Amino acid sequence: MTRSNDNDRPLQRSAEMADLTECKYRERDLREALELVEGIINAIPDVLFEVDRDGTYLNVWTKNPDMLAAPKEELLGRTVHEVLPPEQAVDALKAIAEADEKGVTYGNIFSIPLPDGECLWFEHSLAKKPGSTPSADTFLVLSRDITERKQVEHALDETRTRLLSVVQAIPDMVWLKDVEGIFLFCNQAFAQAVGKREAEVVGGTDYDLFEPEEAACCRESDRAAMEAGRLCLDEEWITHHLTGQPVLLETRKVPVFNAHGRMTGVLGVGCDITERKRMQSALAAREREFRTLVEHSPDMVARYDRDLRRLYVNPAFAATLVGDDMAALLGKTPSECPGGSYASIYEQNMSEVFETAKGREFEMTWKDRSGRELCHLVRMTPEFAEDGSVESVLMVGRDITELSDSRQKIHRMAFYDSLTSLPNRALFNDRLQQMIVDASWHGQMAGVMLIDMDQFKAVNDTMGHAVGDELLREAAARLSACVRSYDTVARFGGDEFAILLPEVRHGDDLARIADKILGKFEECFLLDGREVFVSCSIGIAVYPDDSSDAGDLVKYADAAMYFAKRSGRNNFRYYSKDLTASAKQRLTLESELRRAAERMELELHYQPKVSLDDGAMVGSEALLRWCHPRLGMVPPTQFIQIAEDTGLIVDLGQWVLREACRTAAKWNAAGMAPHKVAINLSARQFQSQNLAGVVADILNDTACRPEWIELEITESLLLDDNGKTLDALSELRSMGVSIAIDDFGTGYSALSYLARFPIDTLKIDRSFIQSVITDHYGAELVKAILSIARSLGQQVVAEGVETIEQAAFLAAHGCQLAQGFLYSKPMPEAEIAALPRNFSDGYPTSKALNLEG
Ligand SMILES: Nc1nc2c(ncn2[C@@H]2O[C@H](COP(=O)(O)O[C@H]3[C@@H](O)[C@H](n4cnc5c(=O)[nH]c(N)nc54)O[C@@H]3COP(=O)(O)O)[C@@H](O)[C@H]2O)c(=O)[nH]1
């Protein structure tokens, strides 16, 4: 600093003064500068070091000595190597070297590890402070504690990493675009969907990823979100790069703002809802489908709430109950609409479904709105709320009226007789078992009756099946009228009935009931406009006297019934032990008869038929005999009925036919006098086989000519007017076989059949022949028969001729043939062959009578 003056001394002085002032000024400036520096150093929180090039601490300034790694006194004069950890010391020297080279250096970050694992962080700025010589250069180091900042940065980093992981991990697509639509970020899900790496997506736009149309849509929805300034929900179609399939994204887009509130872009999250949409539409389709099904189902469908009120009914339900008016049903309980006695049963079932949470199924018979009785199979199913409670009940009702009717029909068919509507044998047996159980429990007696109609077969055969059926129905009604309501009248089949009589106080009660039945049957039956008398035979077995076993009781009643029949019919018999033997015998005979033919126990005997004209043996009747190994010769009267009852007669008859034809063929061999063999045929043989065909086969097999045999049938067979018999007889007749009516005169019907059927011979029944001599009416009857036959051109055979007088009467009145003990008893084939071929000697003949006359 220089100042001018005029006087040297004073000038000098003033110069000195000036120097002094200058000096003082400088000193003041320096002091002020120092104070400023000191003030600055005190004002800043940082530490200021001065170090030399080797890192020796020369000076330290700080307001807060705690920030120092060691007390200031210990620090000064020591090098960074002595103070800092080795790594940090090396970094410090590197920073000094950089400042040495550049003059200054900023932003050198150091961390000093602490014993607890944490770190202290510092940011150093260095400036070179030139010395008087380069070697005297020192370096000012401004050390700023940035530990707090670093911690915040670290925490932010962690948060960011965590968020990024989350964003990467979520299956939804996440992306961020700036306002221009440039991708700033995307997660893996997005990158994968568009077939790029994340880095490839960032920096591009939608147009780099999608077809223009798709990209435009995406941009459009971005703009909409940005314009709205809030979260927007949208749906976007994109094409998945892997499958090439369109993918529907449900997108949430939200504009992103910076710290100043300026919009910087839009964040998008996309969820692939293609499958969900597909499921939803499939679900909707199924729902429509089910609705259509339910709406068009013939089943009744309804849903009920906990108050048993209807929430839903389908049209079938409404139609059955009220017609079209569904509203009349909704919100109502069954009791309210349509009401009725079944409604409470229905509601009770439904309440139980709500209470037990278990479905129910039951059948319900009720009436629809037109009053028609219906049967429904009702199924009630609980429907659960989320908390597991039953929220509603779904009811499906199927109309099983037809099925129920069929079931009843089947039940009736299985357990009831279709003709009489009485229980059948199966139901009878069931009730019998129950009756025994009850009787045993109450210590009571009970009865089993078996009833067989005595003349049913004759009526059936003579008046036809329709009349037979009518008789059975009437008989069933009469039996039912004779017993109490809790007794059971059953039909076993044919003309066999049975009655169960529980709660019998005394054995005699059963006799009174049996008497009542017999009395009822004494009244005539009006059948086909005619009065017919049919009696019955009754067998009685008593529980527990006779047996406690159901099977035995029936068997014993049957034995008793059989005995009643044997002892004259139209009566009843109690079972007694002896009867069992008789019934057993019958059963034994039956089973033995089945095997008689194969055991060769059967044979035919023949009874001659003699011409009353000249006494010549012109034929014979084949009569079956059973040579029983134990019982000896069993007469047909003892087994033919069994054979008829069991149907065995068909096979036996065929055997007889074959044997008789064989014999006829033998006896008519060349050169012998003609001999016609008469063969008895049962009505059953007409019913069960192609009789004409069978006869033709047998004739053929045995080489027997048709004219060598005559078939004897009973009158009753001809009264079967179904045409079958007429056809069979006509066929046989056309083959050349002659037909005879056996036991003529014992039938109950008109004689008109004589002209209708192809009949060659009438055999007058033995009972008429036996009375011709003793009884005037008998004689007149025989004369009348002879007259009818003559006028119809039929031959007459008198059977059972036992006396000369009978033979003479018959010969005198024009009877052509006679058969009876007078000439011969039935004999084996060989014995007949040995008989004289003529019975003229001592026997009356018309020729002899004429000679005498
Ligand atoms: N469906 C078939 N029925 C047959 C067959 N064989 C026999 N029968 C029928 O059995 C009944 C009994 O026959 P049977 O014991 O043989 O008696 C016959 C004669 O022995 C008997 N008869 C003959 N003459 C006299 C006589 O002078 N007096 C007298 N008391 N009895 C006599 O009559 C029976 C023959 O009768 P019919 O047949 O009516 O001419 C009997 O009804 C047989 O029909 C067979 O194979 N199939």
mmCIF file of N, CA and C in Angstrom, residues 584-641:
data_model
loop_
_atom_site.group_PDB
_atom_site.id
_atom_site.type_symbol
_atom_site.label_atom_id
_atom_site.label_comp_id
_atom_site.label_asym_id
_atom_site.label_seq_id
_atom_site.Cartn_x
_atom_site.Cartn_y
_atom_site.Cartn_z
ATOM 1 N N LYS A 584 -99.214 -140.257 1.620
ATOM 2 C CA LYS A 584 -97.852 -140.681 1.272
ATOM 3 C C LYS A 584 -97.912 -141.729 0.166
ATOM 4 N N GLN A 585 -98.885 -142.608 0.334
ATOM 5 C CA GLN A 585 -99.015 -143.697 -0.623
ATOM 6 C C GLN A 585 -99.308 -143.115 -2.022
ATOM 7 N N ARG A 586 -100.169 -142.087 -1.994
ATOM 8 C CA ARG A 586 -100.530 -141.475 -3.269
ATOM 9 C C ARG A 586 -99.296 -140.838 -3.919
ATOM 10 N N LEU A 587 -98.503 -140.154 -3.092
ATOM 11 C CA LEU A 587 -97.291 -139.517 -3.603
ATOM 12 C C LEU A 587 -96.307 -140.546 -4.128
ATOM 13 N N THR A 588 -96.215 -141.656 -3.374
ATOM 14 C CA THR A 588 -95.296 -142.720 -3.783
ATOM 15 C C THR A 588 -95.733 -143.291 -5.129
ATOM 16 N N LEU A 589 -97.050 -143.542 -5.216
ATOM 17 C CA LEU A 589 -97.570 -144.069 -6.490
ATOM 18 C C LEU A 589 -97.240 -143.128 -7.641
ATOM 19 N N GLU A 590 -97.417 -141.857 -7.349
ATOM 20 C CA GLU A 590 -97.181 -140.855 -8.386
ATOM 21 C C GLU A 590 -95.742 -140.917 -8.893
ATOM 22 N N SER A 591 -94.802 -140.961 -7.938
ATOM 23 C CA SER A 591 -93.398 -140.968 -8.370
ATOM 24 C C SER A 591 -93.032 -142.293 -9.039
ATOM 25 N N GLU A 592 -93.665 -143.378 -8.557
ATOM 26 C CA GLU A 592 -93.364 -144.674 -9.181
ATOM 27 C C GLU A 592 -93.969 -144.770 -10.578
ATOM 28 N N LEU A 593 -95.130 -144.122 -10.716
ATOM 29 C CA LEU A 593 -95.797 -144.161 -12.019
ATOM 30 C C LEU A 593 -94.957 -143.460 -13.080
ATOM 31 N N ARG A 594 -94.243 -142.398 -12.618
ATOM 32 C CA ARG A 594 -93.395 -141.653 -13.546
ATOM 33 C C ARG A 594 -92.351 -142.562 -14.184
ATOM 34 N N ARG A 595 -91.915 -143.559 -13.433
ATOM 35 C CA ARG A 595 -90.843 -144.427 -13.945
ATOM 36 C C ARG A 595 -91.365 -145.779 -14.436
ATOM 37 N N ALA A 596 -92.703 -145.978 -14.371
ATOM 38 C CA ALA A 596 -93.265 -147.291 -14.695
ATOM 39 C C ALA A 596 -92.972 -147.725 -16.130
ATOM 40 N N ALA A 597 -93.106 -146.797 -17.063
ATOM 41 C CA ALA A 597 -92.906 -147.171 -18.471
ATOM 42 C C ALA A 597 -91.472 -147.582 -18.721
ATOM 43 N N GLU A 598 -90.527 -146.784 -18.214
ATOM 44 C CA GLU A 598 -89.120 -147.137 -18.478
ATOM 45 C C GLU A 598 -88.701 -148.403 -17.738
ATOM 46 N N ARG A 599 -89.405 -148.709 -16.669
ATOM 47 C CA ARG A 599 -89.094 -149.949 -15.944
ATOM 48 C C ARG A 599 -89.877 -151.154 -16.502
ATOM 49 N N MET A 600 -90.589 -150.894 -17.605
ATOM 50 C CA MET A 600 -91.365 -151.946 -18.270
ATOM 51 C C MET A 600 -92.395 -152.582 -17.328
ATOM 52 N N GLU A 601 -93.000 -151.768 -16.482
ATOM 53 C CA GLU A 601 -93.999 -152.295 -15.552
ATOM 54 C C GLU A 601 -95.418 -152.177 -16.120
ATOM 55 N N LEU A 602 -95.502 -151.540 -17.274
ATOM 56 C CA LEU A 602 -96.832 -151.353 -17.866
ATOM 57 C C LEU A 602 -97.090 -152.437 -18.914
ATOM 58 N N GLU A 603 -98.332 -152.832 -19.003
ATOM 59 C CA GLU A 603 -98.693 -153.717 -20.117
ATOM 60 C C GLU A 603 -100.149 -153.485 -20.477
ATOM 61 N N LEU A 604 -100.506 -153.950 -21.657
ATOM 62 C CA LEU A 604 -101.886 -153.780 -22.095
ATOM 63 C C LEU A 604 -102.610 -155.115 -22.028
ATOM 64 N N HIS A 605 -103.823 -155.039 -21.503
ATOM 65 C CA HIS A 605 -104.712 -156.195 -21.581
ATOM 66 C C HIS A 605 -105.773 -155.840 -22.617
ATOM 67 N N TYR A 606 -106.339 -156.845 -23.173
ATOM 68 C CA TYR A 606 -107.318 -156.606 -24.241
ATOM 69 C C TYR A 606 -108.615 -157.316 -23.891
ATOM 70 N N GLN A 607 -109.717 -156.617 -24.095
ATOM 71 C CA GLN A 607 -111.034 -157.235 -23.839
ATOM 72 C C GLN A 607 -111.764 -157.349 -25.195
ATOM 73 N N PRO A 608 -112.192 -158.556 -25.547
ATOM 74 C CA PRO A 608 -112.783 -158.764 -26.877
ATOM 75 C C PRO A 608 -114.064 -157.975 -27.078
ATOM 76 N N LYS A 609 -114.292 -157.631 -28.331
ATOM 77 C CA LYS A 609 -115.556 -157.031 -28.743
ATOM 78 C C LYS A 609 -116.170 -158.048 -29.710
ATOM 79 N N VAL A 610 -117.401 -158.398 -29.380
ATOM 80 C CA VAL A 610 -118.021 -159.500 -30.109
ATOM 81 C C VAL A 610 -119.188 -158.975 -30.943
ATOM 82 N N SER A 611 -119.272 -159.493 -32.150
ATOM 83 C CA SER A 611 -120.391 -159.103 -33.017
ATOM 84 C C SER A 611 -121.645 -159.811 -32.539
ATOM 85 N N LEU A 612 -122.691 -159.020 -32.223
ATOM 86 C CA LEU A 612 -123.954 -159.620 -31.771
ATOM 87 C C LEU A 612 -124.724 -160.225 -32.958
ATOM 88 N N ASP A 613 -124.193 -159.982 -34.123
ATOM 89 C CA ASP A 613 -124.842 -160.553 -35.302
ATOM 90 C C ASP A 613 -124.519 -162.047 -35.421
ATOM 91 N N ASP A 614 -123.163 -162.341 -35.334
ATOM 92 C CA ASP A 614 -122.804 -163.747 -35.524
ATOM 93 C C ASP A 614 -121.858 -164.280 -34.461
ATOM 94 N N GLY A 615 -121.535 -163.514 -33.465
ATOM 95 C CA GLY A 615 -120.686 -163.978 -32.374
ATOM 96 C C GLY A 615 -119.189 -163.903 -32.690
ATOM 97 N N ALA A 616 -118.822 -163.299 -33.820
ATOM 98 C CA ALA A 616 -117.400 -163.230 -34.176
ATOM 99 C C ALA A 616 -116.676 -162.157 -33.326
ATOM 100 N N MET A 617 -115.419 -162.510 -32.966
ATOM 101 C CA MET A 617 -114.617 -161.505 -32.235
ATOM 102 C C MET A 617 -114.063 -160.555 -33.303
ATOM 103 N N VAL A 618 -114.582 -159.353 -33.318
ATOM 104 C CA VAL A 618 -114.200 -158.417 -34.393
ATOM 105 C C VAL A 618 -113.179 -157.378 -33.922
ATOM 106 N N GLY A 619 -112.995 -157.382 -32.632
ATOM 107 C CA GLY A 619 -112.043 -156.392 -32.141
ATOM 108 C C GLY A 619 -111.827 -156.550 -30.640
ATOM 109 N N SER A 620 -111.120 -155.583 -30.053
ATOM 110 C CA SER A 620 -110.899 -155.621 -28.608
ATOM 111 C C SER A 620 -110.590 -154.212 -28.120
ATOM 112 N N GLU A 621 -110.724 -154.025 -26.820
ATOM 113 C CA GLU A 621 -110.359 -152.727 -26.235
ATOM 114 C C GLU A 621 -109.061 -152.905 -25.469
ATOM 115 N N ALA A 622 -108.095 -152.027 -25.748
ATOM 116 C CA ALA A 622 -106.809 -152.098 -25.038
ATOM 117 C C ALA A 622 -106.977 -151.386 -23.695
ATOM 118 N N LEU A 623 -106.677 -152.113 -22.610
ATOM 119 C CA LEU A 623 -106.833 -151.530 -21.267
ATOM 120 C C LEU A 623 -105.507 -151.631 -20.528
ATOM 121 N N LEU A 624 -105.114 -150.512 -19.981
ATOM 122 C CA LEU A 624 -103.782 -150.417 -19.371
ATOM 123 C C LEU A 624 -103.725 -151.122 -18.026
ATOM 124 N N ARG A 625 -102.591 -151.805 -17.814
ATOM 125 C CA ARG A 625 -102.363 -152.457 -16.527
ATOM 126 C C ARG A 625 -100.967 -152.077 -16.038
ATOM 127 N N TRP A 626 -100.894 -151.951 -14.690
ATOM 128 C CA TRP A 626 -99.585 -151.609 -14.082
ATOM 129 C C TRP A 626 -99.182 -152.771 -13.185
ATOM 130 N N CYS A 627 -98.143 -153.493 -13.618
ATOM 131 C CA CYS A 627 -97.666 -154.622 -12.821
ATOM 132 C C CYS A 627 -96.619 -154.084 -11.865
ATOM 133 N N HIS A 628 -97.120 -153.680 -10.709
ATOM 134 C CA HIS A 628 -96.233 -153.041 -9.731
ATOM 135 C C HIS A 628 -95.399 -154.109 -9.033
ATOM 136 N N PRO A 629 -94.058 -153.903 -8.918
ATOM 137 C CA PRO A 629 -93.213 -154.960 -8.344
ATOM 138 C C PRO A 629 -93.581 -155.287 -6.892
ATOM 139 N N ARG A 630 -94.145 -154.335 -6.170
ATOM 140 C CA ARG A 630 -94.455 -154.560 -4.761
ATOM 141 C C ARG A 630 -95.964 -154.781 -4.551
ATOM 142 N N LEU A 631 -96.762 -153.981 -5.298
ATOM 143 C CA LEU A 631 -98.208 -153.999 -5.059
ATOM 144 C C LEU A 631 -98.952 -154.988 -5.960
ATOM 145 N N GLY A 632 -98.215 -155.552 -6.903
ATOM 146 C CA GLY A 632 -98.880 -156.475 -7.832
ATOM 147 C C GLY A 632 -99.599 -155.700 -8.917
ATOM 148 N N MET A 633 -100.710 -156.228 -9.412
ATOM 149 C CA MET A 633 -101.417 -155.592 -10.514
ATOM 150 C C MET A 633 -102.227 -154.401 -9.985
ATOM 151 N N VAL A 634 -101.844 -153.206 -10.334
ATOM 152 C CA VAL A 634 -102.566 -152.009 -9.866
ATOM 153 C C VAL A 634 -103.612 -151.669 -10.929
ATOM 154 N N PRO A 635 -104.919 -151.639 -10.572
ATOM 155 C CA PRO A 635 -105.954 -151.358 -11.575
ATOM 156 C C PRO A 635 -105.922 -149.900 -12.012
ATOM 157 N N PRO A 636 -106.353 -149.615 -13.245
ATOM 158 C CA PRO A 636 -106.323 -148.243 -13.763
ATOM 159 C C PRO A 636 -107.103 -147.273 -12.889
ATOM 160 N N THR A 637 -108.158 -147.759 -12.242
ATOM 161 C CA THR A 637 -108.947 -146.847 -11.389
ATOM 162 C C THR A 637 -108.072 -146.224 -10.301
ATOM 163 N N GLN A 638 -106.948 -146.884 -9.952
ATOM 164 C CA GLN A 638 -106.091 -146.357 -8.880
ATOM 165 C C GLN A 638 -104.985 -145.435 -9.385
ATOM 166 N N PHE A 639 -104.723 -145.509 -10.694
ATOM 167 C CA PHE A 639 -103.614 -144.645 -11.128
ATOM 168 C C PHE A 639 -103.954 -143.727 -12.307
ATOM 169 N N ILE A 640 -105.054 -144.028 -13.042
ATOM 170 C CA ILE A 640 -105.361 -143.161 -14.193
ATOM 171 C C ILE A 640 -105.644 -141.723 -13.732
ATOM 172 N N GLN A 641 -106.370 -141.582 -12.587
ATOM 173 C CA GLN A 641 -106.688 -140.240 -12.110
ATOM 174 C C GLN A 641 -105.414 -139.491 -11.700
#
